[in-house]
Short mmCIF file of C-alpha atoms in Angstrom, two decimals:
data_model
loop_
_atom_site.label_atom_id
_atom_site.label_comp_id
_atom_site.label_asym_id
_atom_site.label_seq_id
_atom_site.Cartn_x
_atom_site.Cartn_y
_atom_site.Cartn_z
CA ALA A 64 -27.84 35.43 32.44
CA ARG A 65 -25.56 37.16 35.28
CA VAL A 66 -28.31 37.42 38.06
CA THR A 67 -30.71 34.72 39.42
CA GLY A 68 -34.48 35.17 38.79
CA ARG A 69 -37.54 34.60 36.89
CA LEU A 70 -37.37 34.96 33.09
CA GLU A 71 -40.45 37.88 32.74
CA LYS A 72 -39.99 38.49 28.73
CA ILE A 73 -38.22 37.66 25.45
CA HIS A 74 -37.50 40.60 23.50
CA PHE A 75 -36.58 38.54 19.71
CA ALA A 76 -37.87 36.32 17.17
CA SER A 77 -35.67 33.00 16.67
CA GLY A 78 -33.41 33.32 13.73
CA ALA A 79 -33.85 37.42 13.76
CA LYS A 80 -30.82 39.85 13.37
CA VAL A 81 -29.95 41.52 16.70
CA ASN A 82 -27.45 44.32 17.29
CA LYS A 83 -24.92 44.80 20.09
CA GLY A 84 -26.63 46.57 22.84
CA ASP A 85 -30.10 45.24 21.82
CA ILE A 86 -32.21 44.06 24.58
CA LEU A 87 -32.90 40.06 24.38
CA PHE A 88 -34.50 39.00 27.87
CA THR A 89 -35.83 40.59 30.75
CA ILE A 90 -35.61 38.88 34.16
CA GLU A 91 -37.92 39.72 36.92
CA PRO A 92 -36.50 43.25 38.38
CA THR A 93 -38.77 43.22 41.33
CA ASP A 94 -36.33 42.23 43.82
CA TYR A 95 -33.23 44.02 42.36
CA SER A 96 -35.39 47.34 42.56
CA ALA A 97 -36.42 46.90 46.01
CA GLN A 98 -32.42 46.09 46.90
CA VAL A 99 -31.47 49.32 45.33
CA ASP A 100 -34.20 51.28 47.16
CA LYS A 101 -33.62 49.52 50.66
CA ASP A 102 -29.74 50.78 50.15
CA ARG A 103 -30.48 54.10 49.08
CA ALA A 104 -32.58 54.53 52.09
CA LYS A 105 -29.59 52.76 54.36
CA LEU A 106 -27.48 55.84 52.50
CA ALA A 107 -29.84 58.73 53.61
CA GLN A 108 -29.84 57.17 57.27
CA ASP A 109 -26.08 57.16 57.38
CA GLU A 110 -25.87 60.70 55.69
CA ALA A 111 -28.24 62.17 58.53
CA SER A 112 -26.29 60.21 61.04
CA LEU A 113 -22.80 61.99 59.70
CA SER A 114 -24.75 65.40 59.64
CA LEU A 115 -25.19 64.84 63.56
CA ALA A 116 -21.63 63.74 63.99
CA LYS A 117 -20.25 66.57 62.21
CA ASN A 118 -22.54 69.09 64.60
CA ASP A 119 -21.54 67.24 67.58
CA VAL A 120 -17.75 67.62 66.62
CA ALA A 121 -18.15 71.13 65.86
CA ARG A 122 -20.16 71.52 69.03
CA TYR A 123 -17.64 70.04 71.45
CA LYS A 124 -14.14 71.43 69.83
CA PRO A 125 -14.73 74.81 71.24
CA LEU A 126 -14.97 73.55 74.62
CA VAL A 127 -12.34 71.11 74.41
CA GLU A 128 -10.24 74.46 73.16
CA LYS A 129 -11.27 76.28 76.29
CA GLU A 130 -10.76 73.11 78.58
CA LEU A 131 -14.38 73.21 79.50
CA ALA A 132 -14.92 69.85 78.22
CA PRO A 133 -12.47 66.47 78.36
CA ARG A 134 -10.44 65.60 75.48
CA GLU A 135 -11.44 62.20 75.31
CA LYS A 136 -15.04 62.91 74.63
CA LEU A 137 -13.99 64.86 71.30
CA ASP A 138 -11.71 62.10 70.31
CA GLN A 139 -14.89 59.78 70.32
CA LEU A 140 -17.05 62.12 68.59
CA VAL A 141 -14.35 62.70 66.07
CA ALA A 142 -13.97 58.58 65.69
CA LYS A 143 -17.77 58.23 65.28
CA GLN A 144 -17.62 61.02 62.45
CA LYS A 145 -15.36 59.03 60.73
CA GLU A 146 -16.63 55.75 61.25
CA VAL A 147 -19.95 57.11 59.68
CA GLU A 148 -17.97 58.35 56.84
CA ALA A 149 -16.88 54.83 56.05
CA MET A 150 -20.19 53.56 56.53
CA ILE A 151 -21.46 56.19 53.64
CA LYS A 152 -18.33 54.72 51.15
CA ALA A 153 -19.80 51.29 52.09
CA ASP A 154 -23.33 52.45 51.57
CA LYS A 155 -22.15 53.86 48.20
CA ALA A 156 -20.52 50.59 47.00
CA ILE A 157 -22.93 48.39 47.91
CA ILE A 158 -25.58 50.88 45.87
CA ALA A 159 -23.17 50.51 43.03
CA GLN A 160 -23.37 46.59 43.16
CA ALA A 161 -27.27 46.59 43.45
CA SER A 162 -27.58 49.24 40.59
CA LEU A 163 -25.49 46.64 38.46
CA ASN A 164 -27.70 43.55 39.18
CA LEU A 165 -30.64 45.75 38.49
CA ASP A 166 -29.06 46.53 35.05
CA TYR A 167 -28.26 42.59 34.56
CA THR A 168 -32.14 42.09 34.76
CA LYS A 169 -31.96 43.48 31.16
CA VAL A 170 -29.93 40.60 29.15
CA ARG A 171 -28.45 42.69 26.22
CA ALA A 172 -26.94 41.09 22.98
CA GLU A 173 -22.93 41.64 23.43
CA ILE A 174 -22.00 41.29 19.56
CA SER A 175 -24.36 42.11 16.67
CA GLY A 176 -25.18 39.10 14.59
CA ARG A 177 -28.01 36.55 14.01
CA ILE A 178 -29.58 34.76 17.11
CA GLY A 179 -30.74 31.41 17.50
CA ARG A 180 -33.56 30.15 19.46
CA ASN A 181 -34.14 30.78 23.25
CA LEU A 182 -33.11 28.00 25.32
CA VAL A 183 -35.21 28.98 28.45
CA ASP A 184 -39.08 29.94 28.30
CA ILE A 185 -40.95 32.63 30.11
CA GLY A 186 -41.37 31.90 33.74
CA ASN A 187 -38.34 29.54 34.07
CA VAL A 188 -35.98 30.50 36.73
CA VAL A 189 -32.31 31.56 35.01
CA GLY A 190 -28.97 32.09 36.38
CA THR A 191 -28.90 29.70 39.05
CA SER A 192 -26.77 27.07 37.44
CA PRO A 193 -24.31 26.87 34.26
CA GLN A 194 -26.84 25.29 32.54
CA ASN A 195 -29.82 27.49 33.06
CA SER A 196 -27.35 30.86 32.63
CA ILE A 197 -26.76 30.33 28.60
CA LEU A 198 -30.23 31.98 27.25
CA ALA A 199 -29.48 32.06 23.64
CA THR A 200 -26.87 32.26 20.96
CA ILE A 201 -25.73 34.69 18.84
CA VAL A 202 -23.72 33.86 15.76
CA ASN A 203 -21.57 36.99 14.35
CA ASP A 204 -22.29 36.82 10.55
CA ASP A 205 -20.48 39.62 9.33
CA PRO A 206 -17.92 38.50 7.92
CA MET A 207 -18.97 35.01 7.66
CA PHE A 208 -16.17 32.37 6.61
CA VAL A 209 -16.33 29.34 4.76
CA TYR A 210 -13.94 26.58 4.89
CA PHE A 211 -14.15 23.78 2.56
CA SER A 212 -11.55 21.21 1.28
CA PRO A 213 -11.60 21.06 -2.77
CA THR A 214 -10.29 18.02 -4.95
CA ASN A 215 -7.23 18.53 -7.08
CA VAL A 216 -9.28 19.02 -10.21
CA GLN A 217 -11.62 21.69 -8.39
CA ALA A 218 -8.18 23.23 -7.05
CA GLN A 219 -6.89 23.36 -10.74
CA LYS A 220 -10.30 25.05 -12.04
CA ILE A 221 -10.25 27.54 -8.84
CA GLN A 222 -6.86 28.39 -9.87
CA LYS A 223 -7.60 28.80 -13.53
CA TYR A 224 -10.67 31.35 -12.97
CA SER A 225 -9.08 33.18 -9.77
CA SER A 226 -8.15 36.30 -11.87
CA SER A 227 -11.72 36.45 -13.69
CA LEU A 228 -14.66 38.49 -12.79
CA LYS A 229 -17.23 35.36 -12.81
CA MET A 230 -16.46 31.72 -12.01
CA PRO A 231 -18.45 29.11 -13.28
CA VAL A 232 -20.36 26.95 -11.01
CA ILE A 233 -18.95 23.57 -10.99
#
């Protein structure tokens, strides 16, 4: 689990074959979804403030050029515009992070293989510690390697039959 939350759903059966990208678990997304909505609302608010700041600069600039208004006030308005533009960049970064966290509520298989049993149950809070962040284990079974240590007699028989298509079971 890359985010903290209550485990809402398990999408696999223990021992099943899973493919890379399959959804394995769903962590309750409500808080993360609400955070994305809140951050988008803040972005909309800041975009409205930017529109006002741009209009203020546009209205005040001709007055300063004709020396009907102080340059200092225009500098303040330009600074305010740049400040709001920076806030919008920050808002977009915050939305990107919040969207990523929302996406992490769907725990997906990182590799294809055979999945073991789930290590947590529905309703458990996950992601709060390293112990409850591991939800299940996937073993890559393609290819599968077997290591063994044959005796000298078995090694000689393996050598003897290595070029044939069929090898007798010893």
